[in-house]
Tab-separated table of C-alpha atoms and ligand atoms in Angstrom:
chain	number	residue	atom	x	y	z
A	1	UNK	CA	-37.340	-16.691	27.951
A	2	UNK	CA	-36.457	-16.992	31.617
A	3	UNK	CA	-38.775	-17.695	34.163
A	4	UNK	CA	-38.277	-15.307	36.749
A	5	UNK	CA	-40.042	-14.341	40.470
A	6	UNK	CA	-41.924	-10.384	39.576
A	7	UNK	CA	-40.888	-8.916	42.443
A	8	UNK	CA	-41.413	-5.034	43.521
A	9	UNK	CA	-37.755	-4.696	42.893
A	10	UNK	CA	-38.091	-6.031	39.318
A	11	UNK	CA	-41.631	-5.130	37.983
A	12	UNK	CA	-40.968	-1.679	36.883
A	13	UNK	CA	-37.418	-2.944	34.589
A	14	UNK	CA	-39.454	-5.824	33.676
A	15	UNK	CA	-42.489	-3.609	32.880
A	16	UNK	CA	-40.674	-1.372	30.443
A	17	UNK	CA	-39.152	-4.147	29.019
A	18	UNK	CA	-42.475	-5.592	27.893
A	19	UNK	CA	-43.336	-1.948	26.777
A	20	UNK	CA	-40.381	-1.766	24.520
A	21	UNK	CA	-41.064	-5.320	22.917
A	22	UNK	CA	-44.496	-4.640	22.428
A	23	UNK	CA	-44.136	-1.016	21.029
A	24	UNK	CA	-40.794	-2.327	18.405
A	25	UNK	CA	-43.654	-5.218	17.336
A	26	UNK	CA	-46.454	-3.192	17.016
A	27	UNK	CA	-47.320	-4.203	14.026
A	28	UNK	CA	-47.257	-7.899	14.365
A	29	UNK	CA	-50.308	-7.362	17.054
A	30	UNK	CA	-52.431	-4.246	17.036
A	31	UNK	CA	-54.790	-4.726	14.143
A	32	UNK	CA	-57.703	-6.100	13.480
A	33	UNK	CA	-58.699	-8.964	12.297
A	34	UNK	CA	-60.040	-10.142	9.032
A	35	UNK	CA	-59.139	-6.267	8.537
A	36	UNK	CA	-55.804	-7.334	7.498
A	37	UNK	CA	-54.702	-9.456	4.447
A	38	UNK	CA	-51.503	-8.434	3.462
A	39	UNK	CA	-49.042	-8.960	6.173
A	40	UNK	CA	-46.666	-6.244	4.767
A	41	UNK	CA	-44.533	-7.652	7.416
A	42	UNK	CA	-41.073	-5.193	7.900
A	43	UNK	CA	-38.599	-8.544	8.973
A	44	UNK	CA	-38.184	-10.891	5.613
A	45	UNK	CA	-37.296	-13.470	7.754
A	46	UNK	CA	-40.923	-13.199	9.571
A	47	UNK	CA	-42.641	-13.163	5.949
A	48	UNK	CA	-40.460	-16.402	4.568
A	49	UNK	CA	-41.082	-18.331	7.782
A	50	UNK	CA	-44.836	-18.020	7.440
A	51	UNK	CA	-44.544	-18.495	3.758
A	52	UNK	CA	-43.055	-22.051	4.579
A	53	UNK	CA	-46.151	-23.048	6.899
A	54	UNK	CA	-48.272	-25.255	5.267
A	55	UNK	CA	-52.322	-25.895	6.038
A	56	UNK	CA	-51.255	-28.756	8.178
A	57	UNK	CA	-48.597	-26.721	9.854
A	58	UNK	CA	-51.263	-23.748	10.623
A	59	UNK	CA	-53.336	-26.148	11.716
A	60	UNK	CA	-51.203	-27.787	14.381
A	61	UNK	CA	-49.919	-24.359	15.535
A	62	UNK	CA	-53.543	-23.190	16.094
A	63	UNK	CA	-53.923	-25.912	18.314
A	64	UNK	CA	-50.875	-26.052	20.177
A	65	UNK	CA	-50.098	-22.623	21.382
A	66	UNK	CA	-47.054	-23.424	23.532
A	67	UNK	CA	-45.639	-25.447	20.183
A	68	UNK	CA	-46.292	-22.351	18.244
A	69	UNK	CA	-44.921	-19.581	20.789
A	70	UNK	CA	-41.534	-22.524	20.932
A	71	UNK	CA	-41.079	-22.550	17.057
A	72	UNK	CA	-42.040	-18.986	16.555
A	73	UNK	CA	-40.743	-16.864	19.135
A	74	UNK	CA	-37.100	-17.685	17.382
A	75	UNK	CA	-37.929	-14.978	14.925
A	76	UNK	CA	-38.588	-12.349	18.045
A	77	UNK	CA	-35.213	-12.354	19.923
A	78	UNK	CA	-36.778	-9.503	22.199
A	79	UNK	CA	-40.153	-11.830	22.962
A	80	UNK	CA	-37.553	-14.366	23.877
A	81	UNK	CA	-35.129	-12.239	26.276
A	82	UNK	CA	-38.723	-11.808	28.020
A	83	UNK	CA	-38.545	-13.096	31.545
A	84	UNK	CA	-42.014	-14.640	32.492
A	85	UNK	CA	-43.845	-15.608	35.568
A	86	UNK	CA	-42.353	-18.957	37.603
A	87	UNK	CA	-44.890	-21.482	38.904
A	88	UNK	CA	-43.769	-21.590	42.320
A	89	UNK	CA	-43.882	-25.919	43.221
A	90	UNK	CA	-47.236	-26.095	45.646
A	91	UNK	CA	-48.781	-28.467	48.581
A	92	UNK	CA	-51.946	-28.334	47.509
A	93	UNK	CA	-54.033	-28.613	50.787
A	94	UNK	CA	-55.795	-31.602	51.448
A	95	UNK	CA	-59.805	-31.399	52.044
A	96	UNK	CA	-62.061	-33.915	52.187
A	97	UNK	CA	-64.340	-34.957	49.658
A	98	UNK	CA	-67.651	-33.644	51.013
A	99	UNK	CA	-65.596	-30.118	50.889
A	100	UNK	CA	-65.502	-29.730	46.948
A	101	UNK	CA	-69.568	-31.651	46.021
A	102	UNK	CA	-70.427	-29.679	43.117
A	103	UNK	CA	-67.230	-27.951	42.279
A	104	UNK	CA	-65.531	-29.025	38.816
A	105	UNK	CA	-62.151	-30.549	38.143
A	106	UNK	CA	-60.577	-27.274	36.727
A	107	UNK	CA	-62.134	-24.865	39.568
A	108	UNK	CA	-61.235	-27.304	42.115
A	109	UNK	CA	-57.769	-27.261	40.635
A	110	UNK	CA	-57.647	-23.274	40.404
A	111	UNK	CA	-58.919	-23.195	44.127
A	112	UNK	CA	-56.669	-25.387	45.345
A	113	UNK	CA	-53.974	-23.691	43.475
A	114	UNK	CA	-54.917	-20.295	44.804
A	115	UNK	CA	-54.889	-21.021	48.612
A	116	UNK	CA	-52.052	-22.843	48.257
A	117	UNK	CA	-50.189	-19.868	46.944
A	118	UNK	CA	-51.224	-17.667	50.030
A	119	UNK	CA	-48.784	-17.451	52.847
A	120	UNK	CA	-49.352	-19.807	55.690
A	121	UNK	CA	-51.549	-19.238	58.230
A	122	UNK	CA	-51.982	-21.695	60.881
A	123	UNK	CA	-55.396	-23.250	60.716
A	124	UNK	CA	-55.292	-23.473	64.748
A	125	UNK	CA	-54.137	-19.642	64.827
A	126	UNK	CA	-56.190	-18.196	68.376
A	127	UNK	CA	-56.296	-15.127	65.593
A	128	UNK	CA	-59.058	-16.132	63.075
A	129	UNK	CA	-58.165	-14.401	59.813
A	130	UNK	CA	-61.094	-12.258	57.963
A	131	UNK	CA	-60.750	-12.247	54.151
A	132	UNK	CA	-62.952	-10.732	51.990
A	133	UNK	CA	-64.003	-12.613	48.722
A	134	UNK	CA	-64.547	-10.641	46.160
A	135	UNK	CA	-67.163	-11.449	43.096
A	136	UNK	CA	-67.255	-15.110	45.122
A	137	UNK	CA	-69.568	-16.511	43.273
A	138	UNK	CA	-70.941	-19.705	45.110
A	139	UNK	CA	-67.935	-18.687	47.336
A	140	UNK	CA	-65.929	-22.330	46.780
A	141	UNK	CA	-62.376	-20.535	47.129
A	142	UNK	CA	-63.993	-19.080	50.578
A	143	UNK	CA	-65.366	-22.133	51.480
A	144	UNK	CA	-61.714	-23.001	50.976
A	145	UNK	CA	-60.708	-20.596	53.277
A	146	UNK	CA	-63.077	-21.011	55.948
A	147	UNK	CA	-61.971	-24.967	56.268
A	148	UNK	CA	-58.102	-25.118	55.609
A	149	UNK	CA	-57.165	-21.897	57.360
A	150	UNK	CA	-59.901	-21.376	59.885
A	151	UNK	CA	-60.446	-17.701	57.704
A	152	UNK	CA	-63.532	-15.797	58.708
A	153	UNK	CA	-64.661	-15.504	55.447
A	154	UNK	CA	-66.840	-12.572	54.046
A	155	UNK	CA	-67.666	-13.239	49.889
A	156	UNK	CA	-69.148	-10.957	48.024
A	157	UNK	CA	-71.620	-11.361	45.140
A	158	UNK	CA	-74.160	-9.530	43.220
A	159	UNK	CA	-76.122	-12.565	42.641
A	160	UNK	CA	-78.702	-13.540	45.350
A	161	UNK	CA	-79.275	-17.053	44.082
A	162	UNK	CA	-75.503	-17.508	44.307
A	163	UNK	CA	-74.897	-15.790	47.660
A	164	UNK	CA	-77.921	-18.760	49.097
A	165	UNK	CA	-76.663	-21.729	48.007
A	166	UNK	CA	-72.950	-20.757	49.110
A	167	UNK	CA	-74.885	-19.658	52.196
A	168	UNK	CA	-76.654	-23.154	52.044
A	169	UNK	CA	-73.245	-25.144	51.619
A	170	UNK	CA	-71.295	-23.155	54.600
A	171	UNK	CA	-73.774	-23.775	56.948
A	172	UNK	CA	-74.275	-27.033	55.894
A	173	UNK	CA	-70.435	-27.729	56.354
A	174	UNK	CA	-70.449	-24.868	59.834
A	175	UNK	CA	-67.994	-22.850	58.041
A	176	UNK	CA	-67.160	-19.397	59.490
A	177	UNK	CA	-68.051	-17.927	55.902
A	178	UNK	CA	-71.042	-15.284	55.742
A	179	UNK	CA	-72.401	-13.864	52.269
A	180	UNK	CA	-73.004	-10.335	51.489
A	181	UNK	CA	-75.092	-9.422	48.224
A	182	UNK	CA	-74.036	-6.477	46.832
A	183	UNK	CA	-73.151	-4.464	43.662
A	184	UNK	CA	-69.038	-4.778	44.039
A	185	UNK	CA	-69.047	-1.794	41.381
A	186	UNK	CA	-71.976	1.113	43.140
A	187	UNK	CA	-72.372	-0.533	46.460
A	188	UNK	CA	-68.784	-0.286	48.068
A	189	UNK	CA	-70.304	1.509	51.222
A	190	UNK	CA	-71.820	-1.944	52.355
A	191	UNK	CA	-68.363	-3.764	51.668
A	192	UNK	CA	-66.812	-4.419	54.866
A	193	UNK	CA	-63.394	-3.536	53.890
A	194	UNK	CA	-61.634	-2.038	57.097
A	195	UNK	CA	-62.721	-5.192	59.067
A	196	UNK	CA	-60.648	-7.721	56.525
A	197	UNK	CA	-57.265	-8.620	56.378
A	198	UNK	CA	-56.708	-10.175	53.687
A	199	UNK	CA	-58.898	-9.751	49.778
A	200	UNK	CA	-59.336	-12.673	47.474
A	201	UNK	CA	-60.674	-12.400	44.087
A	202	UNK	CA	-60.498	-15.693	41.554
A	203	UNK	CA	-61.326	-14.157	38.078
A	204	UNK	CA	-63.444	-11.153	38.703
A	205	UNK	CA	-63.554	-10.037	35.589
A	206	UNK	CA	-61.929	-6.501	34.303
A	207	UNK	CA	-63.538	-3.738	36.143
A	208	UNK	CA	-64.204	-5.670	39.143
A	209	UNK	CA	-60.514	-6.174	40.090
A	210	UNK	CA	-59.747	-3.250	39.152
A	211	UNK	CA	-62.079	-1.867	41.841
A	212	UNK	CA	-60.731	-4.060	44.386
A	213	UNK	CA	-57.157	-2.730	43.825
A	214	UNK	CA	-58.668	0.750	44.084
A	215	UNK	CA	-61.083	-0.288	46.988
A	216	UNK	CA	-58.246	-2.235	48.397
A	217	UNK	CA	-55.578	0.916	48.374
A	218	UNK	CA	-58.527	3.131	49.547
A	219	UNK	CA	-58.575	0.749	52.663
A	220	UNK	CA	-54.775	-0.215	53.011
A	221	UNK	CA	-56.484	-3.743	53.183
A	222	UNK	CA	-53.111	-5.892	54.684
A	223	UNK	CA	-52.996	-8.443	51.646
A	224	UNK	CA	-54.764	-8.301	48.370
A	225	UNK	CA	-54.682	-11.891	46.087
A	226	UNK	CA	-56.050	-11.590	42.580
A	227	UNK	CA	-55.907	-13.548	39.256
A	228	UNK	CA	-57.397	-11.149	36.981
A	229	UNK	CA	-59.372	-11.726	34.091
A	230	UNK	CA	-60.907	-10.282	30.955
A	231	UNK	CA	-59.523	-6.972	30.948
A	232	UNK	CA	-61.626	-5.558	27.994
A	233	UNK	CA	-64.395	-5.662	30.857
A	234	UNK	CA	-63.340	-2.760	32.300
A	235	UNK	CA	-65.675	0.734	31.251
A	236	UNK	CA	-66.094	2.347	27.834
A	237	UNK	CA	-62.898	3.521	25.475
A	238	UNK	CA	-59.351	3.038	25.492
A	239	UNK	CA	-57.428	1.247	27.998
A	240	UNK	CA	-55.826	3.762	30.668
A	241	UNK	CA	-53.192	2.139	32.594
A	242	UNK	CA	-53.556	2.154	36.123
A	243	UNK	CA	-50.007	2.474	37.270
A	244	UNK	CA	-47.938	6.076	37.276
A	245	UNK	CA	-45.370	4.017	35.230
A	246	UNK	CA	-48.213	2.680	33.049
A	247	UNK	CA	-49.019	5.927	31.791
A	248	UNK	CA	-45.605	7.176	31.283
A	249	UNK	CA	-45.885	4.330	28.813
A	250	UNK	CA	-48.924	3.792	27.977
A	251	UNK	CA	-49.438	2.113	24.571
A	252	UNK	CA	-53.421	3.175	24.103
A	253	UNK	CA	-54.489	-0.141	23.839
A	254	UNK	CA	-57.866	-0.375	22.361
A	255	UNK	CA	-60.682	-2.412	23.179
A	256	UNK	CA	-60.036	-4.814	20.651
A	257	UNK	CA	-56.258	-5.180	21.636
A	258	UNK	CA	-57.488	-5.899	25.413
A	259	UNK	CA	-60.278	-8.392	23.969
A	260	UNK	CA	-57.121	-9.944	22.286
A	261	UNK	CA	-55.319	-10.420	25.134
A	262	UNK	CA	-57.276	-12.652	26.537
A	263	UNK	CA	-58.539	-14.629	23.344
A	264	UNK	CA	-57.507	-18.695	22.909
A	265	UNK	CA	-56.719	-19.583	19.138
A	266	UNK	CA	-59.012	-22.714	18.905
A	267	UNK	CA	-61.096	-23.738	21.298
A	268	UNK	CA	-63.191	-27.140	20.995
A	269	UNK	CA	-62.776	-29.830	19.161
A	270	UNK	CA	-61.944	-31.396	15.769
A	271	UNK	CA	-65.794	-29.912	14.184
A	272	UNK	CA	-65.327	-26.596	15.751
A	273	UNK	CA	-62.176	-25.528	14.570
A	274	UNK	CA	-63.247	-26.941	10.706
A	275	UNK	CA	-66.959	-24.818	11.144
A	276	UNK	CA	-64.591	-22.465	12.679
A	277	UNK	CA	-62.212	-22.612	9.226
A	278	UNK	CA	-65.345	-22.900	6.909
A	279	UNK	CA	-67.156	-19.370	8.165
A	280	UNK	CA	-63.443	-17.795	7.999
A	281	UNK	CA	-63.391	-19.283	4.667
A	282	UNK	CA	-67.187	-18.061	3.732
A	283	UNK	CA	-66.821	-14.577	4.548
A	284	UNK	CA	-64.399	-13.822	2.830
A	285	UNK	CA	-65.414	-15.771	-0.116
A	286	UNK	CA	-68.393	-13.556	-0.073
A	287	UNK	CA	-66.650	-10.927	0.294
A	288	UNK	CA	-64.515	-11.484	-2.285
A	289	UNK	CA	-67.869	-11.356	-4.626
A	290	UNK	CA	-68.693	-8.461	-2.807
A	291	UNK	CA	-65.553	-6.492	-3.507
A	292	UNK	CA	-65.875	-7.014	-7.380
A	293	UNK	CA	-69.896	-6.178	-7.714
A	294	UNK	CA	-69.281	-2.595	-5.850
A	295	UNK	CA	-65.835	-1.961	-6.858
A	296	UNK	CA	-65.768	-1.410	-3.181
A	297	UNK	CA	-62.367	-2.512	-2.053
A	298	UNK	CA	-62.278	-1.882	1.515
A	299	UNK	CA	-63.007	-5.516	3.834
A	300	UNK	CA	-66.646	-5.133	5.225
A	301	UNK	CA	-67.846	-6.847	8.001
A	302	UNK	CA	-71.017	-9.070	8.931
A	303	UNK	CA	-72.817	-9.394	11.569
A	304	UNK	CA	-72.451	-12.347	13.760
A	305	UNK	CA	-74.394	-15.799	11.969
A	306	UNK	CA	-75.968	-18.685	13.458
A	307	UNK	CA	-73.717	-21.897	13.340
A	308	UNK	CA	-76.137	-23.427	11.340
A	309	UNK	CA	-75.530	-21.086	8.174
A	310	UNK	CA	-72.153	-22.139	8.245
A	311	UNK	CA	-73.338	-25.930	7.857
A	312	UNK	CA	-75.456	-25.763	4.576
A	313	UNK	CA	-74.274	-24.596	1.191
A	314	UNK	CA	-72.301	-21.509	0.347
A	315	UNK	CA	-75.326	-19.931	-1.688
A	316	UNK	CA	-77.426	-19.800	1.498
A	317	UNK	CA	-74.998	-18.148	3.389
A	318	UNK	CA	-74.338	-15.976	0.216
A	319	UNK	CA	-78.030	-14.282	-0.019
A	320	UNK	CA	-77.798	-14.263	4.168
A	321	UNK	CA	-74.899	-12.351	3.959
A	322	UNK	CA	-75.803	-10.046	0.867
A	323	UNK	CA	-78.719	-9.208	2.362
A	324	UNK	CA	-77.230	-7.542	5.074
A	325	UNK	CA	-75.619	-4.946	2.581
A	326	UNK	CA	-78.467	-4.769	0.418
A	327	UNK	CA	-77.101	-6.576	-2.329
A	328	UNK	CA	-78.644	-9.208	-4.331
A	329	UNK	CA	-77.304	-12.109	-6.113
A	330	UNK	CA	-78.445	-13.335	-9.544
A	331	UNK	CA	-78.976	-16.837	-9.192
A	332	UNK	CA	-76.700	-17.928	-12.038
A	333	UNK	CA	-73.863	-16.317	-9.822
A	334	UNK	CA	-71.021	-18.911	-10.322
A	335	UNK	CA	-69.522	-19.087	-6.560
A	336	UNK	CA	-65.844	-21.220	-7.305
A	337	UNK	CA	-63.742	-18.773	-8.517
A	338	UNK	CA	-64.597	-16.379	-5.337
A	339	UNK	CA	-64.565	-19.693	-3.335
A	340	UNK	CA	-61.208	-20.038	-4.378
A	341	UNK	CA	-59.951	-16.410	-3.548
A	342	UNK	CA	-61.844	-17.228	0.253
A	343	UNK	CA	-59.944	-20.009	0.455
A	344	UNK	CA	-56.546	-18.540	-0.083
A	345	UNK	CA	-57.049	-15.175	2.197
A	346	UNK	CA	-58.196	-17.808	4.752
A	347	UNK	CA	-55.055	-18.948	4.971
A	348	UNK	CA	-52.987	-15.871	5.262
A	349	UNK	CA	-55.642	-14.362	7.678
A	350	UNK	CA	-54.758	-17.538	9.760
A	351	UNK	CA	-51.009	-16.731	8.919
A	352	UNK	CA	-51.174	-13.201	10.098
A	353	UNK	CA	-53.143	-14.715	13.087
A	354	UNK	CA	-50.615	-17.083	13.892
A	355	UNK	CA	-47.775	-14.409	14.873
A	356	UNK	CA	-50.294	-12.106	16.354
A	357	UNK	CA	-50.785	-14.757	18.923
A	358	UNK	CA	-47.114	-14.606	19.981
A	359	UNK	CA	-48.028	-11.353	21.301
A	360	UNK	CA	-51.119	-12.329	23.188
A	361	UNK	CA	-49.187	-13.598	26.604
A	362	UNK	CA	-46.646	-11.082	26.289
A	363	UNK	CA	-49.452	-8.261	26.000
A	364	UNK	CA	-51.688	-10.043	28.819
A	365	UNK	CA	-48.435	-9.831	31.149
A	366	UNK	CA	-48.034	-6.320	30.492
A	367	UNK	CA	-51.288	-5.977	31.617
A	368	UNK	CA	-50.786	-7.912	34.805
A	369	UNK	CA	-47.449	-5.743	35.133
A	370	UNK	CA	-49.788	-2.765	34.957
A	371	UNK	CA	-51.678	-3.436	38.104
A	372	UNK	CA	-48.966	-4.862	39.908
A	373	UNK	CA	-47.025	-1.200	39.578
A	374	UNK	CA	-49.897	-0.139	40.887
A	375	UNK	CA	-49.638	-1.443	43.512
A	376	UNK	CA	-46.207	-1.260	44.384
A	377	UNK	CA	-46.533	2.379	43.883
A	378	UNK	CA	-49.535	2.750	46.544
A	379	UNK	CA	-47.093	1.146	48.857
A	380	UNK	CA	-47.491	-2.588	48.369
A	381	UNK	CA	-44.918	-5.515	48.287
A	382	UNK	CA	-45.691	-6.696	45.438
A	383	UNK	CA	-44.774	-10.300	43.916
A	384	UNK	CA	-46.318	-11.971	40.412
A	385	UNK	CA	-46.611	-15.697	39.536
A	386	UNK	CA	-48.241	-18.286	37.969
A	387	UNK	CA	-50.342	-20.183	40.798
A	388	UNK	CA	-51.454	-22.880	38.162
A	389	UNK	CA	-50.627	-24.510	34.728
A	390	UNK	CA	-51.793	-22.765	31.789
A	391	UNK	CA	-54.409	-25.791	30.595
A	392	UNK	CA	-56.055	-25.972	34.100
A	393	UNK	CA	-56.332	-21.945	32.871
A	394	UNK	CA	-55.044	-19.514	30.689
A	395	UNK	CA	-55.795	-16.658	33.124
A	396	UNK	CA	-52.977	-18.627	35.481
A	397	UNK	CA	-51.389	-15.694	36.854
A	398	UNK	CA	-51.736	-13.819	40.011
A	399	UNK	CA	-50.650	-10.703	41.873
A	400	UNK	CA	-49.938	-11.321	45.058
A	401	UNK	CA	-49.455	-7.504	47.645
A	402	UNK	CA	-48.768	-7.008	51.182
A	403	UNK	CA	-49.214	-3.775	52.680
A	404	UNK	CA	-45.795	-2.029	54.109
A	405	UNK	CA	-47.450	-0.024	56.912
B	1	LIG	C1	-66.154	-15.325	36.530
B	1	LIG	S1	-67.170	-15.428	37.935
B	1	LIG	C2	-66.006	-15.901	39.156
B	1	LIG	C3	-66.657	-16.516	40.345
B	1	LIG	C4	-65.691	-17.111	41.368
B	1	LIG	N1	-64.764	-16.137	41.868
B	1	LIG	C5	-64.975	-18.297	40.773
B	1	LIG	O1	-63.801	-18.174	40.372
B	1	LIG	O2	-65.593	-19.347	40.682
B	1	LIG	C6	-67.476	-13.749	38.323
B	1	LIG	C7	-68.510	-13.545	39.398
B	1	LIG	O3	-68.663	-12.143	39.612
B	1	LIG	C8	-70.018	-11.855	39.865
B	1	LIG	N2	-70.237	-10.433	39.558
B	1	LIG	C9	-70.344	-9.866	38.335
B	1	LIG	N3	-70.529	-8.548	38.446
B	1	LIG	C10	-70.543	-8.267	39.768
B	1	LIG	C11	-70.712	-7.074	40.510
B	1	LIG	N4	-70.890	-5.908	39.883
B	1	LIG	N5	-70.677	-7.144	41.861
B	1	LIG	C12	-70.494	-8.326	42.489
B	1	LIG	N6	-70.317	-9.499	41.834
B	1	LIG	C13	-70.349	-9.463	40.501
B	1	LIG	C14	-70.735	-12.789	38.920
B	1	LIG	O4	-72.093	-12.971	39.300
B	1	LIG	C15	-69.901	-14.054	39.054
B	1	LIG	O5	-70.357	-14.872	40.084
C-alpha cells in the first residue's frame, strides 16, 4: 500500500489497477448480506485465517477498521500493491471564533480541511473570486470562503429554511456570500454557472455531484472541488460509470454494492454494536426455525424491526417475525437449539463480513477514480487526495480539476 498523489497522468493505470483487484476478488465483496453463509472462499489461506478469529477477535476487528484492513490485507497481495490517496500536510486557516457559532467540531474540521486544500488565493486579490457552492447547506464552507479568501460566494440549496439562516449569518458577519434556492437536480437554468470560477461541493450526496461534474463540464467552470458522498444516491438501477474508461471496465455494480461502499462496520457504542449482534443473532435464529417448518431452504428476509423488539425475549420477536410470513408458532416451540444454530451463522456472517470490508475503501476509490477520469477526459487537470483524516470522516477524499483551456 503506497500512498501516492492521483494525478491525471496516473488515474487511468491506477484506475485499471483497482478494476483488476476488484474483478480477481469478486467474490470476497459482491454479495449480499445475510444472503451468504458459507464462505466457499477459493484461497485456503483466506478460509484458515478467518477460521482462527475468535468472537473477541471479530469483535475488535469490527471496531477497528484500519487494525482489520493492517492484519487482513496480508492475505490480498493485490489490495496491498494498491497505491492510495496521500493526505497532503495543511495550514488550516485561522478564523475567528464568531466565524464557526453553530458549526460542529467534525464540520468545522472538514471545512477547514477543504479550503485549506484549495490553491491559494490572496484574500487581498483586487480580483474577488466567485465560487459556486453547491448543495451548501447553511453554506458554512462558503461562509468560509467569503472570509478567508475574500470569494464572492454563490451557495446553492434546495432548502429555504437553510438558504435564510446562512443568509441570516452572512449578513450578520457582511460576507460577500448570497443564497440561491433552487432544485440543483431540475432547476440548473437558475444556477449561475458561467459567472463562477471556481465550484465547491462538501458531501452532496450521489446524484448531486454527479450533476455538478456534468453541469460543471457543460460550463467549462475553471475549478471544480468535490468530496463526494453516498454514491448509491444517484437514480434508479445499476451503477453506469461516468468515465469513457469506466465503461470500458465497468464492473455493473449494483445498488447494493454502491450502498456498500460507503457503509461503516460498527457505528456507536458498546450497546449498539451488542443490540446490533443480538438482531444478527435473532434473525437468523428465527430463521433457522423457519427453514425446518417449510423445508424452505433458501435465507428469507424481514422487514426492518423496531429496536425495541430486539430488547425483550426471543419469543416476541419470534411471533413478530413469523407473522410476517404467515407462519405461526405453537407455543411449546422450544427456541435453544435454533438459538444455537443463530448463534453460530452469526458468527460466520460476521466472518464473511469481516473480509468484505477490505473491499469497501478499495471499491469507494474506484468510485472516486471513476469521476476523476471523467474529468480528465472532458479536459480537466485532475489531482485526488485525502483533504482530512478518515475519523474526522470516512468520505475524506476529494477530487480536485482545473480546466486546461
Ligand atoms: C449532506 S448535506 C451537505 C451540506 C453541506 N455541504 C455540508 O457539508 O455541511 C446535503 C445538502 O444538500 C441539500 N440538497 C439535497 N438535495 C438537493 C437538491 N436536489 N438541490 C439542492 N440541494 C439539495 C440538502 O438539503 C443538504 O443541505
Amino acid at each position: 500500500m503506497s500512498k501516492a498523489a492521483f494525478t491525471s497522468d496516473s488515474l487511468e493505470s491506477t484506475f485499471l489497477a483497482y478494476t483488476r483487484v476488484l474483478s480477481q476478488y469478486r467474490e470476497y465483496w459482491d454479495f449480499l448480506p445475510f444472503a451468504q453463509f458459507d464462505s466457499g472462499w477459493s484461497e485456503p489461506k483466506v478460509a484458515h485465517a478467518m477460521a482462527q478469529l475468535t468472537e473477541t477477535d471479530i469483535e475488535h476487528f469490527e471496531r477497528d477498521a484500519t487494525a482489520l484492513y493492517q492484519q487482513m490485507v496480508v492475505l490480498f497481495p493485490e489490495v496491498k500493491m494498491l497505491p492510495v490517496p496521500e493526505l497532503r500536510t495543511q495550514t488550516r486557516p485561522e478564523v475567528p471564533f464568531w466565524l464557526h457559532t453553530g458549526i460542529g467540531g467534525r464540520k468545522l474540521t472538514q471545512i477547514q480541511a477543504f479550503v485549506a486544500t484549495l490553491p491559494t488565493h490572496a484574500t487581498h486579490s483586487p480580483q474577488h473570486e466567485n465560487v459556486l457552492e453547491w448543495c451548501a447547506g447553511k453554506g458554512y464552507l462558503g461562509r468560509f470562503l467569503a472570509f478567508t479568501r475574500n470569494s464572492c460566494v454563490t451557495s446553492v440549496e434546495i432548502e429555504a429554511r437553510l438558504c435564510e439562516q446562512g443568509l441570516a449569518a452572512a449578513q450578520k458577519f457582511s460576507l460577500s456570500q448570497r443564497f440561491l434556492r433552487a432544485n440543483v437536480l431540475s432547476e440548473s437554468a437558475t444556477i449561475p454557472f458561467s459567472m463562477n470560477d471556481r465550484a465547491v461541493a462538501l458531501h452532496a450526496c450521489g446524484g448531486l455531484h454527479t450533476t455538478l461534474m456534468t453541469e460543471s463540464v457543460a460550463h467549462a467552470i475553471q475549478a471544480v472541488h468535490i468530496a463526494p458522498c453516498c454514491y448509491h444516491l444517484h437514480g434508479e438501477g445499476q451503477y453506469r460509470p461516468m468515465s469513457h474508461v469506466g465503461r470500458a471496465n465497468d464492473l455493473g455494480l449494483s445498488r447494493e454494492a454502491l450502498k456498500f461502499s460507503v457503509q461503516g462496520m460498527v457505528t456507536g457504542g458498546d450497546r449498539i454494536a451488542r443490540l446490533r449482534q443480538q438482531e444478527l443473532s435473532w434473525r437468523l435464529s428465527y430463521d433457522s426455525w423457519r427453514q425446518v417448518h417449510t423445508k424452505d431452504h433458501l435465507y428469507r428476509p424481514l422487514p426492518s424491526a423496531p429496536k425495541s423488539l430486539f430488547q425483550g425475549d426471543f419469543a416476541t420477536f419470534a411471533q413478530w417475525a413469523a407473522q410476517q410470513h404467515g407462519l405461526t408458532i405453537a407455543d411449546t416451540e422450544q427456541w435453544q437449539p435454533y438459538l444455537a444454530q443463530g448463534h453460530k451463522l452469526s458468527v460466520q456472517v460476521r466472518r464473511i463480513e469481516l473480509i468484505r470490508h477490505v473491499f469497501r475503501r478499495v471499491l469507494e476509490t474506484w468510485l472516486v477514480l471513476d469521476r476523476a477520469l471523467y474529468l480528465h477526459e472532458a479536459g480537466y487537470k485532475v489531482q485526488v487526495e485525502l483533504f482530512c483524516d478518515y475519523q474526522v470522516t470516512p468520505r475524506n477524499m476529494m477530487i480536485h480539476a482545473h480546466y486546461l483551456s
